[in-house]
XYZ file of C-alpha atoms in Angstrom:
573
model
C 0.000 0.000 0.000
C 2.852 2.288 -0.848
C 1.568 5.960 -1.211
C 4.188 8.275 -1.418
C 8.625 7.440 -3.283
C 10.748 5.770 -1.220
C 12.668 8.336 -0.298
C 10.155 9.502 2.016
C 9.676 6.483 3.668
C 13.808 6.397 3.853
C 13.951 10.119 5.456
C 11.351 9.282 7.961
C 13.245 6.238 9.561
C 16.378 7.841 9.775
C 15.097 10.785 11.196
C 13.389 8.636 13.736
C 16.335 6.279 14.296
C 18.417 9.357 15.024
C 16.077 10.883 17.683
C 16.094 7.155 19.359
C 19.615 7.339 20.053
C 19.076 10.682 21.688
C 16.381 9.408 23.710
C 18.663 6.340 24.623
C 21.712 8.759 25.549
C 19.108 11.550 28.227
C 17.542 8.171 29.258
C 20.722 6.954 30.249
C 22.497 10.076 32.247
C 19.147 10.125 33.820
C 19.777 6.862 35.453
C 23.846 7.107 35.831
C 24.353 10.998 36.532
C 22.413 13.072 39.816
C 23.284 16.074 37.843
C 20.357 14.809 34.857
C 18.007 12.723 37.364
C 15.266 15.777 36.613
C 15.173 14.330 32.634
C 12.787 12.149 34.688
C 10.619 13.922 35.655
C 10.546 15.632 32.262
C 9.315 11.893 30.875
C 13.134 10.235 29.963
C 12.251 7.424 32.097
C 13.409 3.271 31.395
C 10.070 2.654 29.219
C 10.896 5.048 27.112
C 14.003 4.023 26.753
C 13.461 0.517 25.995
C 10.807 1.614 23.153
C 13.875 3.841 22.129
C 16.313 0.594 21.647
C 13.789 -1.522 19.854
C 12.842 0.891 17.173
C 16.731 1.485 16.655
C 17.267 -2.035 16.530
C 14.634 -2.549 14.464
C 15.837 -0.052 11.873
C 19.783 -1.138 11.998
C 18.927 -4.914 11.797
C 15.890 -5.623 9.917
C 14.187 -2.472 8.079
C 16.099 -2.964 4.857
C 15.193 -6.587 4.577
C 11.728 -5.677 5.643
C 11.543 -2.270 2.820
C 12.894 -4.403 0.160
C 9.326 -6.605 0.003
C 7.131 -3.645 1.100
C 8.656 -0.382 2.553
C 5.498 1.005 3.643
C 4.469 -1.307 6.402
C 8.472 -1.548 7.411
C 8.364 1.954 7.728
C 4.614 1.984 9.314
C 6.116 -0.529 12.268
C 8.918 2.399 13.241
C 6.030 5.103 13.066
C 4.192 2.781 15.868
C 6.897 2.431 17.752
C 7.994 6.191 17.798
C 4.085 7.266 18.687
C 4.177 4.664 21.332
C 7.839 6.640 22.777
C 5.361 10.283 22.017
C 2.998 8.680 24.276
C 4.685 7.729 26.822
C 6.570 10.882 27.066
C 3.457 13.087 26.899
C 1.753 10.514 30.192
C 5.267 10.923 32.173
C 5.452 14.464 31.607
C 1.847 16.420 32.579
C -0.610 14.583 30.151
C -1.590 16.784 27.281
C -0.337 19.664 29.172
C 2.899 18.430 28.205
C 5.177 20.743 25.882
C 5.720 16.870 23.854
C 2.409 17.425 22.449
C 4.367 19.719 19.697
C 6.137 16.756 18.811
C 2.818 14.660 19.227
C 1.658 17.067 16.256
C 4.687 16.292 14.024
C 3.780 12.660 14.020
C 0.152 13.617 13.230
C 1.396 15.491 10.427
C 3.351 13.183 8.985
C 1.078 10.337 10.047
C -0.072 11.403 5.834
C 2.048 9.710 4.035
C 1.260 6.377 5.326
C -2.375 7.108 4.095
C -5.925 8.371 5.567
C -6.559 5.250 7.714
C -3.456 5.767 9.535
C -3.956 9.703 9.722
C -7.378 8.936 11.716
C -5.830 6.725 13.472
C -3.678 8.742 15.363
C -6.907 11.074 16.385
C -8.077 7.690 17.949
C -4.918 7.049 19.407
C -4.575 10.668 21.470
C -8.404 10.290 21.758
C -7.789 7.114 23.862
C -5.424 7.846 25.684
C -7.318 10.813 27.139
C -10.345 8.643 27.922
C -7.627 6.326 29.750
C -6.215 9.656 31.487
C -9.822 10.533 32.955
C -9.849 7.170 35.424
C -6.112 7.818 36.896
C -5.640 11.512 37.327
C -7.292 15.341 38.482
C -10.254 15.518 36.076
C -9.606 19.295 36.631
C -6.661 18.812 34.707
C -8.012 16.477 32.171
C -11.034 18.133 31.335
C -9.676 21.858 31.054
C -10.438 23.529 27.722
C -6.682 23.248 27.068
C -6.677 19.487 26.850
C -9.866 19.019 25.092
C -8.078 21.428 22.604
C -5.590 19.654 22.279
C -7.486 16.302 21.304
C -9.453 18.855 19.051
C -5.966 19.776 17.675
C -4.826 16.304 16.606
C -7.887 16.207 14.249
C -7.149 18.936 12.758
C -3.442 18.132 12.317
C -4.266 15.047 10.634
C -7.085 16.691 8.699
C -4.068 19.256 7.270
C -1.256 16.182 6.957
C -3.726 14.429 4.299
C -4.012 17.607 2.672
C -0.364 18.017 2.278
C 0.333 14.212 1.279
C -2.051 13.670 -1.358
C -0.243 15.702 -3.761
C 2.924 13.397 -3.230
C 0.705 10.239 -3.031
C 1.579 8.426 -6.423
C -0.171 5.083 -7.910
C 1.722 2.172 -6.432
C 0.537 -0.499 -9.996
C 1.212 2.713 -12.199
C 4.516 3.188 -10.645
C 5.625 -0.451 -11.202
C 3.825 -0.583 -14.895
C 6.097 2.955 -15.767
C 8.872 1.105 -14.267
C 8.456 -1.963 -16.163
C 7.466 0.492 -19.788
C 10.844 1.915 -19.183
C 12.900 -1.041 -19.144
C 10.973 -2.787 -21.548
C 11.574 0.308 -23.496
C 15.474 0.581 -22.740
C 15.923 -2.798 -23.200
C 14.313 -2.425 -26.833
C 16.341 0.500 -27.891
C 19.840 -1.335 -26.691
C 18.627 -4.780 -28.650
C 17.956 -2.297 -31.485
C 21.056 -0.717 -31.225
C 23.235 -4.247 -31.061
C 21.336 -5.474 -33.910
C 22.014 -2.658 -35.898
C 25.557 -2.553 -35.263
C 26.834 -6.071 -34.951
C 28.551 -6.855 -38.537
C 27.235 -9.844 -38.739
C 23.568 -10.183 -40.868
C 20.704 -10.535 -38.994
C 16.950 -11.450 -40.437
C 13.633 -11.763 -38.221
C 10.710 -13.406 -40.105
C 7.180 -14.202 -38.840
C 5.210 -16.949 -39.577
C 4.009 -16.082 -42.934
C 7.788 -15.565 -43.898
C 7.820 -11.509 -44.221
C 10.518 -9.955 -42.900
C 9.907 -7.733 -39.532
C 13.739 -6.845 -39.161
C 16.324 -6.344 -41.156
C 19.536 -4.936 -40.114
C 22.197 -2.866 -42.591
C 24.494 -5.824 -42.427
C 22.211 -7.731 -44.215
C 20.554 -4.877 -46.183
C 24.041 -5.016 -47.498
C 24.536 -8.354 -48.123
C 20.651 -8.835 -49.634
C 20.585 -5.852 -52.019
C 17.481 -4.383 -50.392
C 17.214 -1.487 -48.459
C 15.886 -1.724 -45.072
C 12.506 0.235 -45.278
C 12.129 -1.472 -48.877
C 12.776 -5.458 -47.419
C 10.576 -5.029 -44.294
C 7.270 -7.040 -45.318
C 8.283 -8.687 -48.545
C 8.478 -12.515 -48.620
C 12.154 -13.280 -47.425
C 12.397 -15.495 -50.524
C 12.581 -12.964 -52.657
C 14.619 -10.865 -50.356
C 17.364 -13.343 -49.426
C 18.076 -15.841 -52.281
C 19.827 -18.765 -50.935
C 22.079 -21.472 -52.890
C 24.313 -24.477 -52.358
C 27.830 -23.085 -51.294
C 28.867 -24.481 -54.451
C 26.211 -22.717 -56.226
C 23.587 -25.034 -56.665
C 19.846 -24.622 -56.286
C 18.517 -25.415 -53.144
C 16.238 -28.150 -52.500
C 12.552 -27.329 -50.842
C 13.549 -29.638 -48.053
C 16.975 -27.885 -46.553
C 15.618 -24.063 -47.102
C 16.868 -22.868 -44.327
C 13.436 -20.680 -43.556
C 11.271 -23.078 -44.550
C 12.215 -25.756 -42.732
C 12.682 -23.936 -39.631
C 8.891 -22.471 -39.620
C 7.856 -26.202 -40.397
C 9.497 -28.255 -38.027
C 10.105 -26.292 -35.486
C 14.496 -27.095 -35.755
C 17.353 -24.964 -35.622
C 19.268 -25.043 -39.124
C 23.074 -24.609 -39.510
C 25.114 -24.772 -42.653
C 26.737 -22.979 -44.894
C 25.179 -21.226 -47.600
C 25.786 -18.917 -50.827
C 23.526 -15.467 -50.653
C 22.970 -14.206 -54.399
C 22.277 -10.821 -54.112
C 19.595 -8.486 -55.810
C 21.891 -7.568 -58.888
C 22.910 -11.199 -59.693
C 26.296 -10.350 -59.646
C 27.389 -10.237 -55.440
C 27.241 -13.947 -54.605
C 28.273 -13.830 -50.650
C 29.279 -17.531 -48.510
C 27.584 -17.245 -45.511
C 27.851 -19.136 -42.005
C 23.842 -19.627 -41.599
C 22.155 -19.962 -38.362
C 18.506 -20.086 -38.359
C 16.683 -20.415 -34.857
C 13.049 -20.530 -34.414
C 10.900 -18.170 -32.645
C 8.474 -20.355 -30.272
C 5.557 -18.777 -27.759
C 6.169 -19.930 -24.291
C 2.652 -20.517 -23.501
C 1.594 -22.592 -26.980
C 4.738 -24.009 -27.642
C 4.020 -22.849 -31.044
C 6.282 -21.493 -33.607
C 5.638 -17.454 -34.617
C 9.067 -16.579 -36.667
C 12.293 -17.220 -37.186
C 15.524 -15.323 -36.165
C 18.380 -15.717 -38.647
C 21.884 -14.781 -38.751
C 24.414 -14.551 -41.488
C 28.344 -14.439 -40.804
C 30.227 -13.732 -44.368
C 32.976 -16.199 -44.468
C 33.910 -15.262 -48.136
C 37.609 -14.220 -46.876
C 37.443 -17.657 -45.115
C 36.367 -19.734 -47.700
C 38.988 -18.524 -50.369
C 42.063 -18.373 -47.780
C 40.879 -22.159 -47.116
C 40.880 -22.670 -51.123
C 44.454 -21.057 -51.219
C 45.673 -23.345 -48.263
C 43.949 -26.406 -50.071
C 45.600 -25.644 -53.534
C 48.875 -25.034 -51.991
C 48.675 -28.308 -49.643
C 47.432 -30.196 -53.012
C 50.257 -29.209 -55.585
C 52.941 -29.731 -52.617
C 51.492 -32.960 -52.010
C 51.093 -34.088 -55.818
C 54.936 -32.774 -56.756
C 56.103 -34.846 -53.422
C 54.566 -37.851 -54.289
C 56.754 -38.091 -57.351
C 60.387 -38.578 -56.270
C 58.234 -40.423 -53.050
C 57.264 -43.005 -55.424
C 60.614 -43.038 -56.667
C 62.382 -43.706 -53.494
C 60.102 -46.355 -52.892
C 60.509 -48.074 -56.086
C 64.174 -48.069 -56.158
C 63.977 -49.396 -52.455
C 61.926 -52.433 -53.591
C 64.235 -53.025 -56.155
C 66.822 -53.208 -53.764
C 64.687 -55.413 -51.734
C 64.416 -58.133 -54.615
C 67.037 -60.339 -54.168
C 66.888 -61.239 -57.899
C 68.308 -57.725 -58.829
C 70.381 -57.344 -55.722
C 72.465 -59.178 -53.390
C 73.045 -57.794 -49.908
C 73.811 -58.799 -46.592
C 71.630 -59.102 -43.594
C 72.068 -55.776 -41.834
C 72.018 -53.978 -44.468
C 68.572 -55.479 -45.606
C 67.540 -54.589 -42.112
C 68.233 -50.843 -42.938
C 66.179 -50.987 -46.168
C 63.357 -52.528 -44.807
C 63.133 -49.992 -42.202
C 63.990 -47.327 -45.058
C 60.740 -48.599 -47.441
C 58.308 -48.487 -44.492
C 59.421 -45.488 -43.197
C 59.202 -44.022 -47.407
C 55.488 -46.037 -47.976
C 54.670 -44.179 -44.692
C 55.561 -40.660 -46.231
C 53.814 -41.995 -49.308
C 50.513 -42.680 -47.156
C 50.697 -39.235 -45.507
C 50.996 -36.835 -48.814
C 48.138 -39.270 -50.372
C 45.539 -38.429 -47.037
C 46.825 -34.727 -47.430
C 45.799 -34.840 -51.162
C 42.509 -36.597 -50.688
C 41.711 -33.858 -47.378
C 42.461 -30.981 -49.411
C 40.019 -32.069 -52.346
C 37.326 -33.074 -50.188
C 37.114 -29.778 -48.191
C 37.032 -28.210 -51.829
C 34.838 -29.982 -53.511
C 37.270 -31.414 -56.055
C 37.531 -35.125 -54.847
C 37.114 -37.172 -58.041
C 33.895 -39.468 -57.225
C 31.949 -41.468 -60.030
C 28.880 -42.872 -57.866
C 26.775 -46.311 -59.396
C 24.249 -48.243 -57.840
C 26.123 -50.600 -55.362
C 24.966 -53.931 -53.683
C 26.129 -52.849 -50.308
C 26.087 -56.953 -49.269
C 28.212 -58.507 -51.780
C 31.007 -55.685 -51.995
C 31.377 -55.517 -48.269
C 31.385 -59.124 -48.379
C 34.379 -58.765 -51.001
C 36.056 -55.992 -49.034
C 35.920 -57.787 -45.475
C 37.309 -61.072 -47.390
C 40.392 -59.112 -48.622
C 40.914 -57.739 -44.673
C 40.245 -61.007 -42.757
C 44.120 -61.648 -43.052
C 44.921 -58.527 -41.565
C 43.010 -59.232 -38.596
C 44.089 -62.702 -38.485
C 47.813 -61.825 -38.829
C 47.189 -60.115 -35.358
C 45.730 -62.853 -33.598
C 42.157 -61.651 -33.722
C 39.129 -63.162 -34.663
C 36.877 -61.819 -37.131
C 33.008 -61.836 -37.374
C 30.994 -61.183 -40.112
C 26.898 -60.319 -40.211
C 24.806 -59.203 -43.200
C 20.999 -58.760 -42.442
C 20.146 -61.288 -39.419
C 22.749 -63.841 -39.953
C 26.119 -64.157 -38.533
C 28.695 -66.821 -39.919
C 32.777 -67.040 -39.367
C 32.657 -67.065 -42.765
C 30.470 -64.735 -44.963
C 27.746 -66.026 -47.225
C 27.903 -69.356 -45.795
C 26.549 -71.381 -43.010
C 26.747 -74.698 -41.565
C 23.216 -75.482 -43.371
C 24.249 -74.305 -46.984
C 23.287 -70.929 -48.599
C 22.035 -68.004 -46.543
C 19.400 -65.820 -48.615
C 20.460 -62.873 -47.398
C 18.535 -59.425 -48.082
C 19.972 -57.101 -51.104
C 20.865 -53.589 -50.009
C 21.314 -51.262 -52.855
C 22.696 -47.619 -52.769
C 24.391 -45.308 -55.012
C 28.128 -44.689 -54.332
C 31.319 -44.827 -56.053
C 32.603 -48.286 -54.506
C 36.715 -47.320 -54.969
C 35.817 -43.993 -52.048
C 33.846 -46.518 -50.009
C 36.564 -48.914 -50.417
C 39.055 -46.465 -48.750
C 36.402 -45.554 -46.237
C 35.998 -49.615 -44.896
C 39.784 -50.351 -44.936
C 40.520 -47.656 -43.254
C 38.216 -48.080 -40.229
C 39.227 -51.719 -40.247
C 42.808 -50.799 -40.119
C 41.926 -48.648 -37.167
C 40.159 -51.247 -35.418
C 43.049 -54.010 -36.238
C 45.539 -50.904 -34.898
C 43.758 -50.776 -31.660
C 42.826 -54.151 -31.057
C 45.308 -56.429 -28.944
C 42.978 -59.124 -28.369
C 39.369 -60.140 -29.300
C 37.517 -60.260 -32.209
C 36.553 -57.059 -34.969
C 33.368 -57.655 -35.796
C 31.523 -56.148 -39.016
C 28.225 -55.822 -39.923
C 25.610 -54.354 -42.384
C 21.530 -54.026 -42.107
C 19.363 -51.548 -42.535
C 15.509 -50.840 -43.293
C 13.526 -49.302 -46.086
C 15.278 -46.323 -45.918
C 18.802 -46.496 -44.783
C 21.492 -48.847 -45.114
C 23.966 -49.213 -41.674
C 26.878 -51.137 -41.496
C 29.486 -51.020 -38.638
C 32.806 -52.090 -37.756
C 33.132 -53.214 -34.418
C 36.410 -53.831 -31.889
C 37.471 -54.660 -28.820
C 40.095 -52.250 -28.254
C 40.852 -49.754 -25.514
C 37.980 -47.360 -26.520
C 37.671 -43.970 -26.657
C 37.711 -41.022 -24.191
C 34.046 -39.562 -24.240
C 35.708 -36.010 -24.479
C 36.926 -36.887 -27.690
C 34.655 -38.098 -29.515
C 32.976 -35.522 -30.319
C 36.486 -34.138 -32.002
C 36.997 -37.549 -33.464
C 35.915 -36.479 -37.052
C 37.926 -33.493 -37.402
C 41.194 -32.567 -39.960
C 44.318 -33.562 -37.881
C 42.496 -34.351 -34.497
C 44.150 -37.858 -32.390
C 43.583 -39.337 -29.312
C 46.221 -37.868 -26.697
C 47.219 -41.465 -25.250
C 49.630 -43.585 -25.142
C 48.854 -46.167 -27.481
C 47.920 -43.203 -30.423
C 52.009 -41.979 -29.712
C 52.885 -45.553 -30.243
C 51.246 -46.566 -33.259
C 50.808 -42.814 -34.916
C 48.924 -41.694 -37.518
C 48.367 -38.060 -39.755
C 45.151 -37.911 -37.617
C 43.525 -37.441 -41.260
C 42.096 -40.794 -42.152
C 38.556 -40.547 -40.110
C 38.480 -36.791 -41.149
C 38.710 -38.153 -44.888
C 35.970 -40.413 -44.130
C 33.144 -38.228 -42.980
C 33.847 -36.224 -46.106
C 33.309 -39.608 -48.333
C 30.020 -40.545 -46.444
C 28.740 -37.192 -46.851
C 29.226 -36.906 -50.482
C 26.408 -39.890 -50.776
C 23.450 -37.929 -47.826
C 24.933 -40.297 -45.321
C 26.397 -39.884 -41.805
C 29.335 -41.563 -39.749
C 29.598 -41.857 -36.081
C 31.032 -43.828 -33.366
C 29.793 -45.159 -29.887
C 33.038 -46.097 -27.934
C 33.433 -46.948 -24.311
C 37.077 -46.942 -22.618
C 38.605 -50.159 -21.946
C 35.145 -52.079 -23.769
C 36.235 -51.013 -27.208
C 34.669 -48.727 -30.389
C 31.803 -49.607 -33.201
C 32.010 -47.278 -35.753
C 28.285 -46.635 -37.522
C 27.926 -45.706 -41.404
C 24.402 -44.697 -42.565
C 23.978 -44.011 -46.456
C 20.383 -43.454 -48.534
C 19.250 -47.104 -49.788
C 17.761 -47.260 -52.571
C 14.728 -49.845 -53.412
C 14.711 -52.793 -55.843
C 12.948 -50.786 -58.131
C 14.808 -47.665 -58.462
C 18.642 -49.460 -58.699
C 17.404 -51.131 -61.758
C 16.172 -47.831 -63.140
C 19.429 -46.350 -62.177
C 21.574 -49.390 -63.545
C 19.807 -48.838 -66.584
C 20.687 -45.297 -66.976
C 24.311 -46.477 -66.351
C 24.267 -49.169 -68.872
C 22.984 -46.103 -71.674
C 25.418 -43.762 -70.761
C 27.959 -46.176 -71.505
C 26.598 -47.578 -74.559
């Protein structure tokens, strides 16, 4: 029921807690000094001095916890307590003859700001307290004009303190609401002002996809002037492409799809602008807009981060890293051929150690060879220039083909090796202890040389990691998708890595990684391959209870891989 500002309410208590400690300090000599033992009689006496310490304790101690939920009954309870001390002086020092009625009649008058109820109150308090007088003392006294004036009096001083609050009384609910329009208000102006001067693009569409904001970052990178872009259809505003250029498909627009499902999109993106001419890569980050109360969708806030500069640096780097690589392969190749020749004892003849040396001198030379080949492949992937020729692919018989050209690798080691296709699981693919399996057919479209390289080198990895056990491998899949995995029983994987595991030049920091070593290239190489066919590549790996290592690509149906095959067979012909 707060009537008038704080600071009113502040004043007031200090003002009182101040006069408290005065009232403690006469109290006090009164009771310790003869010299002040007539404060006594003037009312300084130990009641009042106890109502003294109680209101000061009250304010030191607990006023500010009390103002901060509601200051105007914190500061009511020290108004109480200081008409109670009034009181008490008035009674100890001649009754409402006393010379502390003045300061009775400063409490009435400020009685106003705690509201009317409280301003009549005080009438009924001094009111009271003379019917009380009237049983204990000389009537004479109590009922002389001068008293009853002074009762009279209080009236009117309240009458005059609600007449001088109400002016100051303001609306407690229109206080907070102003409070609350300002900061709304501030709070819009400084989001108004970020948005506007962050460099990065930033696009707010509603449900209908118009535009509602539009900063000059992306006014810039759009084409479209602000004031001109604000309602138009953001398709026609921002025109999105492949990073590669290519059209879009209506299931990855990345405002679309948002407003439909509800999903976050990420990617990266090219932004054609309005002249046809300013083509702009883009880091894209499109977040939906949802209503707390429906759950619903209502918009879409996007933002654009040009990574042209980016993008061509990493086209330099990939250029240089892919000449350097190509010119170093040559005398590579070189070294390693005249070391196998070497080797061969039917064109050389050398002694033991020496063979030794040149053994150690070819692996450590096919080694380099491996390392500027992943560097090659890395640096056309991430550019878009890895040479792939997809056909329609059983998936089941050139696994099967692939895992039979492995299975002495793994046996070499001492480790066992399981193979499944569909529901059926023999040490030996394709056949059973019963005869032929019928296994299921999964077609999909790849270019079987890249998904060669992509199954030996996760089997290498698991053989690489694997002391003991068995690496197991495995293909199924449903209408949809084909899955196959490759599954060990190594060491495992540290969970904080895994999510790293994918990425150019990343390794394990343990031991057995510094033993066996690696470019840290190889599983980087291999997301790019599975993503060139829609599909994805993870891993589920628990330390010391080994790694599986999950490939999911697009299958295609009976139907459509002979329509496809057929295609292939004419564009041969």
């Amino acid at each position: 029921m707060q009537l008038v500002e704080d600071k009113y309410y502040i004043w007031y208590n200090r003002v009182i807690t101040a006069l408290d400690g005065l009232i403690i300090v006469l109290v006090a000599l009164s009771w310790s000094l003869p010299f002040f033992e007539n404060l006594q009689s003037q009312g300084f006496r130990p009641i009042v001095g106890i109502l003294a310490t109680i209101q000061a304790g009250y304010s030191f101690v607990l006023y500010k916890r009390q103002a901060r939920n509601n200051i105007w009954s914190a500061t009511l309870f020290s108004a109480s307590v200081a008409s109670l001390i009034v009181i008490s002086l008035i009674h100890n020092s001649g009754q409402l003859n006393s010379w502390f009625m003045i300061a009775w009649f400063v409490q009435v008058l400020l009685s106003g700001m705690f509201g009317h109820f409280v301003t009549v109150g005080t009438g009924f308090v001094i009111s009271f307290y003379y019917v009380i007088a009237l049983t204990g003392y000389e009537r004479a006294v109590i009922i002389s004009p001068f008293a009853i004036g002074m009762v009279v009096a209080s009236y009117f001083f309240g009458l005059i303190s609600f007449l001088l609050w109400k002016r100051f009384y303001v609306n407690s609910e229109s206080q907070k609401v102003n409070q609350l329009s300002g900061q709304l208000k501030g709070n819009q102006q400084q989001s108004e002002v970020l948005i506007q001067a962050i460099s990065d693009a930033v696009i707010v569409v509603d449900l209908e996809s118009k535009i509602t904001l539009l900063n000059p970052a992306a006014a810039k990178m759009t084409g479209w002037a602000v004031n001109e872009a604000v309602g138009v259809d953001v398709e026609l505003v921002a025109k999105f492409s492949q990073e590669d250029g290519k059209e879009l498909s209506e299931s990855i627009h990345p405002f679309k799809s948002v407003l439909s499902n509800g999903k976050q999109f990420e990617g990266t993106l090219q932004v054609n602008g309005r002249d046809g001419k300013t083509n702009t890569i883009v880091s894209f980050v499109n977040s939906p807009v949802i209503q707390p109360k429906s759950s619903q969708v209502i918009g879409s806030v996007a933002v654009l981060r040009d990574v042209s500069k980016a993008r061509n640096e990493e086209h330099r780097s990939a250029d240089f890293i892919s000449t350097a690589s190509h010119e170093m392969r040559t005398p590579v190749a070189a070294i390693e051929g005249y070391l196998a020749l070497a080797l061969n004892e039917k064109v050389s003849k050398i002694d033991t150690k020496a063979r030794d040396f040149l053994v150690k001198a070819h692996e450590s030379t096919q080694r380099l060879g491996k390392l500027f080949q992943d560097l090659l492949i890395s640096a056309k992937a991430e550019d878009g220039r890895l040479v792939n020729h997809p056909v329609v692919t059983e998936m089941g018989e050139f696994l099967e083909q692939i895992v039979d050209g492995l299975r002495f690798t793994a046996e070499k080691k001492g480790l066992l090796m399981d193979f499944t296709i569909g529901n059926s699981s023999t040490e030996k693919p394709g056949v059973s202890a019963g005869g032929k399996v019928i296994k299921p057919l999964y077609y999909a479209s790849v270019d079987p040389d890249r998904m060669g390289e992509v199954i030996t080198n996760l089997f290498d990895n698991a053989v690489k990691y694997s002391d003991v056990g068995k690496i197991s491998v495995g293909l199924t899949g449903n209408d949809e998708l084909i899955q196959f995995y490759i599954q060990d029983t190594g060491n495992g994987i540290p969970a904080e890595d895994i999510p790293h595991l994918f990425q150019k030049f990343y390794r394990v920091d343990n031991s057995s990684t510094r033993t066996i070593g690696g470019t840290g290239l190889g599983l980087f190489i291999c997301r790019k391959i599975v993503e060139l066919y829609g599909g994805r590549i993870w891993v589920e790996s628990e330390q010391r209870k080994g790694s599986t290592f999950y490939i999911n690509l697009p299958r295609l149906s009976a139907q459509k891989a002979a329509t496809e095959k057929a295609k292939e067979n004419q564009n041969v012909l």
